């Protein structure tokens, strides 16, 4: 095959390496390295190789199969939100366009300053005392928050609400599998969709290290974080809040209701959907727990000449300190994505974030009222909601309705897991959606 120009070794060099190992061909090496039982008997049935032009044509044909004209009302943690053009413009600069910081980070003062400003912006947004320089995504942020609570309290027991996003719960269960945690389920009120105070009190009697709340929760319903915070702290547990960062334009931030650790998925802050990533996890905490935080924290200091300098104040991952002292294995840096969020927050400002939250809320409630007035349709829960809500059809199951709406040019969902309700699914409304699009969705739903 004519691929030598892609490979760093010449045929002569490969022959020399094989000879040094005692093999005549690459196939002999493979047979010695891989047990025969693992070899395929029927072959891989691969098509003939393509030229670069042919490969490009194939990819273009596959891309053309995507629906680009559909209106997106998808929720569940990833949202079709607006990103100002300045976001891509700034992160595309060659000084920033890398996922990595140098292993001598102080050499790159611009990158460290961007990380420091990101931390400052997130603290301003959340009202929390300290933020790290980000983690991978919302799911890993929540899992790391629970591990942090285990380190602080010394007990591997956590209370998780049943109205937590099931995608995040799956990450938590996988992430914590090796720790062997005890997970206490906290039920929710079937009428409001909120955490059940009675179930929460029962969970707290089992002395968990922490209680997790999602506010707004998977159904889009807003919890009562102040009441929950009081109950949790009366029993000596930590409160971990999983919040929607865009909602903080109009609702109380986690710092106001005394969350001990607050985490989030930042995709809605200027990041595209991108078929699932890369996204960004926000991670904040009270200052007294700072040495138990995962990831990196950038600080500001002065050098010997009195000049301001940015440094990695804490980087408690196992590449930098002894493994048994490390707080996490968060490695490859999310700095480019964190920079995008910083640019978004700086460009939007407080008024812009409030505008996003207000528009999303007003449009979502307008749409919910219209849907609830349709024959055969209803809202699954009566609790207050932000920009996402759950609906149901009296006779048709969620997968059937979601498919029918997709055929009409509207993407909705996700459906609620069957143990919730097989007829219900979520609809999310961002600031991008217009009244015409909302009315068109209602018309499409009326025909189902």
mmCIF file with all atom_site columns, C-alpha atoms in Angstrom, residues 56-260:
data_model
loop_
_atom_site.group_PDB
_atom_site.id
_atom_site.type_symbol
_atom_site.label_atom_id
_atom_site.label_alt_id
_atom_site.label_comp_id
_atom_site.label_asym_id
_atom_site.label_entity_id
_atom_site.label_seq_id
_atom_site.pdbx_PDB_ins_code
_atom_site.Cartn_x
_atom_site.Cartn_y
_atom_site.Cartn_z
_atom_site.occupancy
_atom_site.B_iso_or_equiv
_atom_site.pdbx_formal_charge
_atom_site.auth_seq_id
_atom_site.auth_comp_id
_atom_site.auth_asym_id
_atom_site.auth_atom_id
_atom_site.pdbx_PDB_model_num
ATOM 1   C CA . UNK A 1 56  ? -13.796 13.466 1.248  1.00 0.00 ? 56  UNK A CA 1
ATOM 2   C CA . UNK A 1 57  ? -16.675 12.756 -1.139 1.00 0.00 ? 57  UNK A CA 1
ATOM 3   C CA . UNK A 1 58  ? -17.865 9.883  1.069  1.00 0.00 ? 58  UNK A CA 1
ATOM 4   C CA . UNK A 1 59  ? -17.798 12.035 4.193  1.00 0.00 ? 59  UNK A CA 1
ATOM 5   C CA . UNK A 1 60  ? -19.715 14.808 2.434  1.00 0.00 ? 60  UNK A CA 1
ATOM 6   C CA . UNK A 1 61  ? -22.404 12.325 1.386  1.00 0.00 ? 61  UNK A CA 1
ATOM 7   C CA . UNK A 1 62  ? -22.684 11.042 4.944  1.00 0.00 ? 62  UNK A CA 1
ATOM 8   C CA . UNK A 1 63  ? -22.848 14.593 6.331  1.00 0.00 ? 63  UNK A CA 1
ATOM 9   C CA . UNK A 1 64  ? -25.666 15.404 3.914  1.00 0.00 ? 64  UNK A CA 1
ATOM 10  C CA . UNK A 1 65  ? -27.802 12.783 5.668  1.00 0.00 ? 65  UNK A CA 1
ATOM 11  C CA . UNK A 1 66  ? -27.917 14.964 8.801  1.00 0.00 ? 66  UNK A CA 1
ATOM 12  C CA . UNK A 1 67  ? -30.989 17.097 9.431  1.00 0.00 ? 67  UNK A CA 1
ATOM 13  C CA . UNK A 1 68  ? -29.805 20.704 9.462  1.00 0.00 ? 68  UNK A CA 1
ATOM 14  C CA . UNK A 1 69  ? -33.217 22.344 9.075  1.00 0.00 ? 69  UNK A CA 1
ATOM 15  C CA . UNK A 1 70  ? -34.854 20.915 12.209 1.00 0.00 ? 70  UNK A CA 1
ATOM 16  C CA . UNK A 1 71  ? -35.647 23.123 15.191 1.00 0.00 ? 71  UNK A CA 1
ATOM 17  C CA . UNK A 1 72  ? -33.991 21.877 18.362 1.00 0.00 ? 72  UNK A CA 1
ATOM 18  C CA . UNK A 1 73  ? -36.006 21.637 21.579 1.00 0.00 ? 73  UNK A CA 1
ATOM 19  C CA . UNK A 1 74  ? -33.757 18.988 23.132 1.00 0.00 ? 74  UNK A CA 1
ATOM 20  C CA . UNK A 1 75  ? -32.868 19.116 26.822 1.00 0.00 ? 75  UNK A CA 1
ATOM 21  C CA . UNK A 1 76  ? -31.375 16.719 29.319 1.00 0.00 ? 76  UNK A CA 1
ATOM 22  C CA . UNK A 1 77  ? -28.131 18.630 29.818 1.00 0.00 ? 77  UNK A CA 1
ATOM 23  C CA . UNK A 1 78  ? -27.190 19.836 26.307 1.00 0.00 ? 78  UNK A CA 1
ATOM 24  C CA . UNK A 1 79  ? -28.947 22.845 24.787 1.00 0.00 ? 79  UNK A CA 1
ATOM 25  C CA . UNK A 1 80  ? -29.103 24.670 21.469 1.00 0.00 ? 80  UNK A CA 1
ATOM 26  C CA . UNK A 1 81  ? -28.017 28.015 22.902 1.00 0.00 ? 81  UNK A CA 1
ATOM 27  C CA . UNK A 1 82  ? -26.622 31.119 21.212 1.00 0.00 ? 82  UNK A CA 1
ATOM 28  C CA . UNK A 1 83  ? -22.856 31.695 21.094 1.00 0.00 ? 83  UNK A CA 1
ATOM 29  C CA . UNK A 1 84  ? -21.599 35.180 20.110 1.00 0.00 ? 84  UNK A CA 1
ATOM 30  C CA . UNK A 1 85  ? -19.174 35.217 17.170 1.00 0.00 ? 85  UNK A CA 1
ATOM 31  C CA . UNK A 1 86  ? -16.448 36.634 19.412 1.00 0.00 ? 86  UNK A CA 1
ATOM 32  C CA . UNK A 1 87  ? -16.157 33.273 21.219 1.00 0.00 ? 87  UNK A CA 1
ATOM 33  C CA . UNK A 1 88  ? -14.801 31.385 18.205 1.00 0.00 ? 88  UNK A CA 1
ATOM 34  C CA . UNK A 1 89  ? -12.791 34.421 17.139 1.00 0.00 ? 89  UNK A CA 1
ATOM 35  C CA . UNK A 1 90  ? -10.829 34.575 20.397 1.00 0.00 ? 90  UNK A CA 1
ATOM 36  C CA . UNK A 1 91  ? -10.271 30.854 20.954 1.00 0.00 ? 91  UNK A CA 1
ATOM 37  C CA . UNK A 1 92  ? -9.060  30.460 17.352 1.00 0.00 ? 92  UNK A CA 1
ATOM 38  C CA . UNK A 1 93  ? -6.030  32.657 18.035 1.00 0.00 ? 93  UNK A CA 1
ATOM 39  C CA . UNK A 1 94  ? -2.838  30.633 17.733 1.00 0.00 ? 94  UNK A CA 1
ATOM 40  C CA . UNK A 1 95  ? -1.728  31.625 21.253 1.00 0.00 ? 95  UNK A CA 1
ATOM 41  C CA . UNK A 1 96  ? -4.734  29.818 22.733 1.00 0.00 ? 96  UNK A CA 1
ATOM 42  C CA . UNK A 1 97  ? -5.679  27.134 20.225 1.00 0.00 ? 97  UNK A CA 1
ATOM 43  C CA . UNK A 1 98  ? -4.397  24.111 22.127 1.00 0.00 ? 98  UNK A CA 1
ATOM 44  C CA . UNK A 1 99  ? -5.884  21.859 24.768 1.00 0.00 ? 99  UNK A CA 1
ATOM 45  C CA . UNK A 1 100 ? -2.675  21.773 26.759 1.00 0.00 ? 100 UNK A CA 1
ATOM 46  C CA . UNK A 1 101 ? -0.732  23.984 29.114 1.00 0.00 ? 101 UNK A CA 1
ATOM 47  C CA . UNK A 1 102 ? 3.055   23.606 29.222 1.00 0.00 ? 102 UNK A CA 1
ATOM 48  C CA . UNK A 1 103 ? 4.585   21.340 31.842 1.00 0.00 ? 103 UNK A CA 1
ATOM 49  C CA . UNK A 1 104 ? 6.363   24.472 33.037 1.00 0.00 ? 104 UNK A CA 1
ATOM 50  C CA . UNK A 1 105 ? 3.121   26.485 33.064 1.00 0.00 ? 105 UNK A CA 1
ATOM 51  C CA . UNK A 1 106 ? 4.643   29.690 34.460 1.00 0.00 ? 106 UNK A CA 1
ATOM 52  C CA . UNK A 1 107 ? 6.315   30.138 31.060 1.00 0.00 ? 107 UNK A CA 1
ATOM 53  C CA . UNK A 1 108 ? 2.845   30.705 29.572 1.00 0.00 ? 108 UNK A CA 1
ATOM 54  C CA . UNK A 1 109 ? 1.567   33.702 31.521 1.00 0.00 ? 109 UNK A CA 1
ATOM 55  C CA . UNK A 1 110 ? -1.234  34.422 29.038 1.00 0.00 ? 110 UNK A CA 1
ATOM 56  C CA . UNK A 1 111 ? -2.724  30.951 29.425 1.00 0.00 ? 111 UNK A CA 1
ATOM 57  C CA . UNK A 1 112 ? -2.465  31.104 33.210 1.00 0.00 ? 112 UNK A CA 1
ATOM 58  C CA . UNK A 1 113 ? -4.087  34.540 33.276 1.00 0.00 ? 113 UNK A CA 1
ATOM 59  C CA . UNK A 1 114 ? -6.979  33.200 31.194 1.00 0.00 ? 114 UNK A CA 1
ATOM 60  C CA . UNK A 1 115 ? -7.400  30.328 33.672 1.00 0.00 ? 115 UNK A CA 1
ATOM 61  C CA . UNK A 1 116 ? -7.298  32.744 36.619 1.00 0.00 ? 116 UNK A CA 1
ATOM 62  C CA . UNK A 1 117 ? -9.919  34.981 35.039 1.00 0.00 ? 117 UNK A CA 1
ATOM 63  C CA . UNK A 1 118 ? -12.098 31.938 34.304 1.00 0.00 ? 118 UNK A CA 1
ATOM 64  C CA . UNK A 1 119 ? -11.983 30.995 37.986 1.00 0.00 ? 119 UNK A CA 1
ATOM 65  C CA . UNK A 1 120 ? -12.852 34.573 38.976 1.00 0.00 ? 120 UNK A CA 1
ATOM 66  C CA . UNK A 1 121 ? -15.810 34.707 36.586 1.00 0.00 ? 121 UNK A CA 1
ATOM 67  C CA . UNK A 1 122 ? -17.197 31.400 37.847 1.00 0.00 ? 122 UNK A CA 1
ATOM 68  C CA . UNK A 1 123 ? -16.922 32.564 41.465 1.00 0.00 ? 123 UNK A CA 1
ATOM 69  C CA . UNK A 1 124 ? -18.778 35.771 40.566 1.00 0.00 ? 124 UNK A CA 1
ATOM 70  C CA . UNK A 1 125 ? -21.473 33.776 38.775 1.00 0.00 ? 125 UNK A CA 1
ATOM 71  C CA . UNK A 1 126 ? -22.014 31.227 41.549 1.00 0.00 ? 126 UNK A CA 1
ATOM 72  C CA . UNK A 1 127 ? -21.301 33.231 44.692 1.00 0.00 ? 127 UNK A CA 1
ATOM 73  C CA . UNK A 1 128 ? -18.926 30.466 45.773 1.00 0.00 ? 128 UNK A CA 1
ATOM 74  C CA . UNK A 1 129 ? -15.557 31.111 47.414 1.00 0.00 ? 129 UNK A CA 1
ATOM 75  C CA . UNK A 1 130 ? -13.233 29.164 45.115 1.00 0.00 ? 130 UNK A CA 1
ATOM 76  C CA . UNK A 1 131 ? -13.314 27.598 41.658 1.00 0.00 ? 131 UNK A CA 1
ATOM 77  C CA . UNK A 1 132 ? -10.838 25.291 39.994 1.00 0.00 ? 132 UNK A CA 1
ATOM 78  C CA . UNK A 1 133 ? -9.708  25.693 36.386 1.00 0.00 ? 133 UNK A CA 1
ATOM 79  C CA . UNK A 1 134 ? -12.442 23.257 35.199 1.00 0.00 ? 134 UNK A CA 1
ATOM 80  C CA . UNK A 1 135 ? -12.952 19.530 34.768 1.00 0.00 ? 135 UNK A CA 1
ATOM 81  C CA . UNK A 1 136 ? -14.148 17.449 31.820 1.00 0.00 ? 136 UNK A CA 1
ATOM 82  C CA . UNK A 1 137 ? -17.933 17.858 31.935 1.00 0.00 ? 137 UNK A CA 1
ATOM 83  C CA . UNK A 1 138 ? -20.914 18.023 34.249 1.00 0.00 ? 138 UNK A CA 1
ATOM 84  C CA . UNK A 1 139 ? -21.045 14.294 34.927 1.00 0.00 ? 139 UNK A CA 1
ATOM 85  C CA . UNK A 1 140 ? -17.393 14.029 35.935 1.00 0.00 ? 140 UNK A CA 1
ATOM 86  C CA . UNK A 1 141 ? -17.718 17.239 37.986 1.00 0.00 ? 141 UNK A CA 1
ATOM 87  C CA . UNK A 1 142 ? -20.525 15.677 40.020 1.00 0.00 ? 142 UNK A CA 1
ATOM 88  C CA . UNK A 1 143 ? -18.616 12.430 40.513 1.00 0.00 ? 143 UNK A CA 1
ATOM 89  C CA . UNK A 1 144 ? -15.519 14.344 41.637 1.00 0.00 ? 144 UNK A CA 1
ATOM 90  C CA . UNK A 1 145 ? -17.672 16.410 44.016 1.00 0.00 ? 145 UNK A CA 1
ATOM 91  C CA . UNK A 1 146 ? -18.938 13.242 45.696 1.00 0.00 ? 146 UNK A CA 1
ATOM 92  C CA . UNK A 1 147 ? -15.401 11.847 45.997 1.00 0.00 ? 147 UNK A CA 1
ATOM 93  C CA . UNK A 1 148 ? -14.351 15.176 47.517 1.00 0.00 ? 148 UNK A CA 1
ATOM 94  C CA . UNK A 1 149 ? -17.169 14.914 50.073 1.00 0.00 ? 149 UNK A CA 1
ATOM 95  C CA . UNK A 1 150 ? -15.979 11.400 50.946 1.00 0.00 ? 150 UNK A CA 1
ATOM 96  C CA . UNK A 1 151 ? -12.486 12.791 51.603 1.00 0.00 ? 151 UNK A CA 1
ATOM 97  C CA . UNK A 1 152 ? -13.824 15.633 53.745 1.00 0.00 ? 152 UNK A CA 1
ATOM 98  C CA . UNK A 1 153 ? -16.202 13.503 55.823 1.00 0.00 ? 153 UNK A CA 1
ATOM 99  C CA . UNK A 1 154 ? -14.408 10.152 55.722 1.00 0.00 ? 154 UNK A CA 1
ATOM 100 C CA . UNK A 1 155 ? -17.619 8.210  54.989 1.00 0.00 ? 155 UNK A CA 1
ATOM 101 C CA . UNK A 1 156 ? -18.354 6.639  51.588 1.00 0.00 ? 156 UNK A CA 1
ATOM 102 C CA . UNK A 1 157 ? -22.091 7.284  51.671 1.00 0.00 ? 157 UNK A CA 1
ATOM 103 C CA . UNK A 1 158 ? -24.052 9.746  49.524 1.00 0.00 ? 158 UNK A CA 1
ATOM 104 C CA . UNK A 1 159 ? -27.727 10.589 49.022 1.00 0.00 ? 159 UNK A CA 1
ATOM 105 C CA . UNK A 1 160 ? -28.783 10.960 45.377 1.00 0.00 ? 160 UNK A CA 1
ATOM 106 C CA . UNK A 1 161 ? -32.237 12.198 44.324 1.00 0.00 ? 161 UNK A CA 1
ATOM 107 C CA . UNK A 1 162 ? -34.231 10.093 41.883 1.00 0.00 ? 162 UNK A CA 1
ATOM 108 C CA . UNK A 1 163 ? -34.928 13.229 39.838 1.00 0.00 ? 163 UNK A CA 1
ATOM 109 C CA . UNK A 1 164 ? -31.208 13.607 39.108 1.00 0.00 ? 164 UNK A CA 1
ATOM 110 C CA . UNK A 1 165 ? -30.319 13.510 35.414 1.00 0.00 ? 165 UNK A CA 1
ATOM 111 C CA . UNK A 1 166 ? -29.927 9.750  34.712 1.00 0.00 ? 166 UNK A CA 1
ATOM 112 C CA . UNK A 1 167 ? -26.973 10.434 32.407 1.00 0.00 ? 167 UNK A CA 1
ATOM 113 C CA . UNK A 1 168 ? -25.104 12.093 35.278 1.00 0.00 ? 168 UNK A CA 1
ATOM 114 C CA . UNK A 1 169 ? -26.154 9.358  37.677 1.00 0.00 ? 169 UNK A CA 1
ATOM 115 C CA . UNK A 1 170 ? -24.719 6.737  35.310 1.00 0.00 ? 170 UNK A CA 1
ATOM 116 C CA . UNK A 1 171 ? -21.398 8.609  35.258 1.00 0.00 ? 171 UNK A CA 1
ATOM 117 C CA . UNK A 1 172 ? -21.394 8.818  39.053 1.00 0.00 ? 172 UNK A CA 1
ATOM 118 C CA . UNK A 1 173 ? -22.080 5.091  39.480 1.00 0.00 ? 173 UNK A CA 1
ATOM 119 C CA . UNK A 1 174 ? -19.327 4.197  37.004 1.00 0.00 ? 174 UNK A CA 1
ATOM 120 C CA . UNK A 1 175 ? -16.842 6.727  38.392 1.00 0.00 ? 175 UNK A CA 1
ATOM 121 C CA . UNK A 1 176 ? -17.366 5.634  41.993 1.00 0.00 ? 176 UNK A CA 1
ATOM 122 C CA . UNK A 1 177 ? -17.541 1.888  41.337 1.00 0.00 ? 177 UNK A CA 1
ATOM 123 C CA . UNK A 1 178 ? -14.026 1.225  42.595 1.00 0.00 ? 178 UNK A CA 1
ATOM 124 C CA . UNK A 1 179 ? -14.664 3.135  45.816 1.00 0.00 ? 179 UNK A CA 1
ATOM 125 C CA . UNK A 1 180 ? -17.634 0.947  46.693 1.00 0.00 ? 180 UNK A CA 1
ATOM 126 C CA . UNK A 1 181 ? -19.936 3.733  47.884 1.00 0.00 ? 181 UNK A CA 1
ATOM 127 C CA . UNK A 1 182 ? -23.297 3.342  49.562 1.00 0.00 ? 182 UNK A CA 1
ATOM 128 C CA . UNK A 1 183 ? -25.878 5.275  47.528 1.00 0.00 ? 183 UNK A CA 1
ATOM 129 C CA . UNK A 1 184 ? -29.063 6.327  49.312 1.00 0.00 ? 184 UNK A CA 1
ATOM 130 C CA . UNK A 1 185 ? -31.962 7.112  46.987 1.00 0.00 ? 185 UNK A CA 1
ATOM 131 C CA . UNK A 1 186 ? -34.066 10.186 47.723 1.00 0.00 ? 186 UNK A CA 1
ATOM 132 C CA . UNK A 1 187 ? -37.541 10.049 46.194 1.00 0.00 ? 187 UNK A CA 1
ATOM 133 C CA . UNK A 1 188 ? -39.408 12.920 44.568 1.00 0.00 ? 188 UNK A CA 1
ATOM 134 C CA . UNK A 1 189 ? -42.977 14.143 44.820 1.00 0.00 ? 189 UNK A CA 1
ATOM 135 C CA . UNK A 1 190 ? -44.901 12.655 41.893 1.00 0.00 ? 190 UNK A CA 1
ATOM 136 C CA . UNK A 1 191 ? -47.133 15.727 41.644 1.00 0.00 ? 191 UNK A CA 1
ATOM 137 C CA . UNK A 1 192 ? -44.574 18.535 41.784 1.00 0.00 ? 192 UNK A CA 1
ATOM 138 C CA . UNK A 1 193 ? -41.440 16.737 40.554 1.00 0.00 ? 193 UNK A CA 1
ATOM 139 C CA . UNK A 1 194 ? -39.481 18.161 43.503 1.00 0.00 ? 194 UNK A CA 1
ATOM 140 C CA . UNK A 1 195 ? -37.393 16.254 46.030 1.00 0.00 ? 195 UNK A CA 1
ATOM 141 C CA . UNK A 1 196 ? -39.601 14.763 48.743 1.00 0.00 ? 196 UNK A CA 1
ATOM 142 C CA . UNK A 1 197 ? -38.792 16.403 52.084 1.00 0.00 ? 197 UNK A CA 1
ATOM 143 C CA . UNK A 1 198 ? -39.952 13.260 53.909 1.00 0.00 ? 198 UNK A CA 1
ATOM 144 C CA . UNK A 1 199 ? -37.682 11.020 51.831 1.00 0.00 ? 199 UNK A CA 1
ATOM 145 C CA . UNK A 1 200 ? -34.777 13.442 52.314 1.00 0.00 ? 200 UNK A CA 1
ATOM 146 C CA . UNK A 1 201 ? -35.213 13.394 56.097 1.00 0.00 ? 201 UNK A CA 1
ATOM 147 C CA . UNK A 1 202 ? -35.193 9.595  56.051 1.00 0.00 ? 202 UNK A CA 1
ATOM 148 C CA . UNK A 1 203 ? -32.007 9.584  53.960 1.00 0.00 ? 203 UNK A CA 1
ATOM 149 C CA . UNK A 1 204 ? -30.306 12.002 56.356 1.00 0.00 ? 204 UNK A CA 1
ATOM 150 C CA . UNK A 1 205 ? -30.960 9.616  59.260 1.00 0.00 ? 205 UNK A CA 1
ATOM 151 C CA . UNK A 1 206 ? -28.463 7.267  57.566 1.00 0.00 ? 206 UNK A CA 1
ATOM 152 C CA . UNK A 1 207 ? -25.697 9.885  58.026 1.00 0.00 ? 207 UNK A CA 1
ATOM 153 C CA . UNK A 1 208 ? -24.450 10.393 54.447 1.00 0.00 ? 208 UNK A CA 1
ATOM 154 C CA . UNK A 1 209 ? -21.320 12.423 53.782 1.00 0.00 ? 209 UNK A CA 1
ATOM 155 C CA . UNK A 1 210 ? -23.271 14.547 51.334 1.00 0.00 ? 210 UNK A CA 1
ATOM 156 C CA . UNK A 1 211 ? -26.642 15.121 49.723 1.00 0.00 ? 211 UNK A CA 1
ATOM 157 C CA . UNK A 1 212 ? -26.832 15.964 46.025 1.00 0.00 ? 212 UNK A CA 1
ATOM 158 C CA . UNK A 1 213 ? -29.536 18.187 44.576 1.00 0.00 ? 213 UNK A CA 1
ATOM 159 C CA . UNK A 1 214 ? -29.993 19.176 40.947 1.00 0.00 ? 214 UNK A CA 1
ATOM 160 C CA . UNK A 1 215 ? -31.524 22.643 40.651 1.00 0.00 ? 215 UNK A CA 1
ATOM 161 C CA . UNK A 1 216 ? -33.308 22.733 38.245 1.00 0.00 ? 216 UNK A CA 1
ATOM 162 C CA . UNK A 1 217 ? -33.621 18.952 38.211 1.00 0.00 ? 217 UNK A CA 1
ATOM 163 C CA . UNK A 1 218 ? -33.854 16.498 35.305 1.00 0.00 ? 218 UNK A CA 1
ATOM 164 C CA . UNK A 1 219 ? -37.539 17.335 34.829 1.00 0.00 ? 219 UNK A CA 1
ATOM 165 C CA . UNK A 1 220 ? -36.657 21.031 34.615 1.00 0.00 ? 220 UNK A CA 1
ATOM 166 C CA . UNK A 1 221 ? -38.400 21.632 37.950 1.00 0.00 ? 221 UNK A CA 1
ATOM 167 C CA . UNK A 1 222 ? -36.871 24.111 40.389 1.00 0.00 ? 222 UNK A CA 1
ATOM 168 C CA . UNK A 1 223 ? -36.171 22.757 43.871 1.00 0.00 ? 223 UNK A CA 1
ATOM 169 C CA . UNK A 1 224 ? -36.353 24.707 47.141 1.00 0.00 ? 224 UNK A CA 1
ATOM 170 C CA . UNK A 1 225 ? -32.593 24.864 47.780 1.00 0.00 ? 225 UNK A CA 1
ATOM 171 C CA . UNK A 1 226 ? -32.859 26.936 50.960 1.00 0.00 ? 226 UNK A CA 1
ATOM 172 C CA . UNK A 1 227 ? -35.129 24.405 52.690 1.00 0.00 ? 227 UNK A CA 1
ATOM 173 C CA . UNK A 1 228 ? -32.971 21.512 51.487 1.00 0.00 ? 228 UNK A CA 1
ATOM 174 C CA . UNK A 1 229 ? -29.793 23.266 52.636 1.00 0.00 ? 229 UNK A CA 1
ATOM 175 C CA . UNK A 1 230 ? -31.205 23.768 56.133 1.00 0.00 ? 230 UNK A CA 1
ATOM 176 C CA . UNK A 1 231 ? -32.236 20.111 56.422 1.00 0.00 ? 231 UNK A CA 1
ATOM 177 C CA . UNK A 1 232 ? -28.870 18.843 55.170 1.00 0.00 ? 232 UNK A CA 1
ATOM 178 C CA . UNK A 1 233 ? -26.719 21.051 57.375 1.00 0.00 ? 233 UNK A CA 1
ATOM 179 C CA . UNK A 1 234 ? -28.812 20.352 60.489 1.00 0.00 ? 234 UNK A CA 1
ATOM 180 C CA . UNK A 1 235 ? -27.680 16.732 60.152 1.00 0.00 ? 235 UNK A CA 1
ATOM 181 C CA . UNK A 1 236 ? -24.032 17.631 59.530 1.00 0.00 ? 236 UNK A CA 1
ATOM 182 C CA . UNK A 1 237 ? -23.889 16.524 55.894 1.00 0.00 ? 237 UNK A CA 1
ATOM 183 C CA . UNK A 1 238 ? -22.441 18.469 52.987 1.00 0.00 ? 238 UNK A CA 1
ATOM 184 C CA . UNK A 1 239 ? -24.703 19.914 50.293 1.00 0.00 ? 239 UNK A CA 1
ATOM 185 C CA . UNK A 1 240 ? -23.609 19.340 46.695 1.00 0.00 ? 240 UNK A CA 1
ATOM 186 C CA . UNK A 1 241 ? -25.560 21.467 44.236 1.00 0.00 ? 241 UNK A CA 1
ATOM 187 C CA . UNK A 1 242 ? -25.680 20.644 40.530 1.00 0.00 ? 242 UNK A CA 1
ATOM 188 C CA . UNK A 1 243 ? -26.920 23.851 38.923 1.00 0.00 ? 243 UNK A CA 1
ATOM 189 C CA . UNK A 1 244 ? -27.689 25.252 35.473 1.00 0.00 ? 244 UNK A CA 1
ATOM 190 C CA . UNK A 1 245 ? -25.289 28.195 35.017 1.00 0.00 ? 245 UNK A CA 1
ATOM 191 C CA . UNK A 1 246 ? -27.631 30.128 32.710 1.00 0.00 ? 246 UNK A CA 1
ATOM 192 C CA . UNK A 1 247 ? -30.384 29.998 35.338 1.00 0.00 ? 247 UNK A CA 1
ATOM 193 C CA . UNK A 1 248 ? -28.258 32.088 37.704 1.00 0.00 ? 248 UNK A CA 1
ATOM 194 C CA . UNK A 1 249 ? -29.289 35.173 35.749 1.00 0.00 ? 249 UNK A CA 1
ATOM 195 C CA . UNK A 1 250 ? -32.611 35.081 37.602 1.00 0.00 ? 250 UNK A CA 1
ATOM 196 C CA . UNK A 1 251 ? -32.448 32.576 40.494 1.00 0.00 ? 251 UNK A CA 1
ATOM 197 C CA . UNK A 1 252 ? -30.317 32.440 43.630 1.00 0.00 ? 252 UNK A CA 1
ATOM 198 C CA . UNK A 1 253 ? -26.775 31.137 43.075 1.00 0.00 ? 253 UNK A CA 1
ATOM 199 C CA . UNK A 1 254 ? -25.509 28.198 45.159 1.00 0.00 ? 254 UNK A CA 1
ATOM 200 C CA . UNK A 1 255 ? -23.419 30.484 47.341 1.00 0.00 ? 255 UNK A CA 1
ATOM 201 C CA . UNK A 1 256 ? -26.594 32.128 48.657 1.00 0.00 ? 256 UNK A CA 1
ATOM 202 C CA . UNK A 1 257 ? -28.137 28.883 49.893 1.00 0.00 ? 257 UNK A CA 1
ATOM 203 C CA . UNK A 1 258 ? -24.848 27.758 51.487 1.00 0.00 ? 258 UNK A CA 1
ATOM 204 C CA . UNK A 1 259 ? -23.923 24.929 49.134 1.00 0.00 ? 259 UNK A CA 1
ATOM 205 C CA . UNK A 1 260 ? -20.647 23.340 50.233 1.00 0.00 ? 260 UNK A CA 1
#
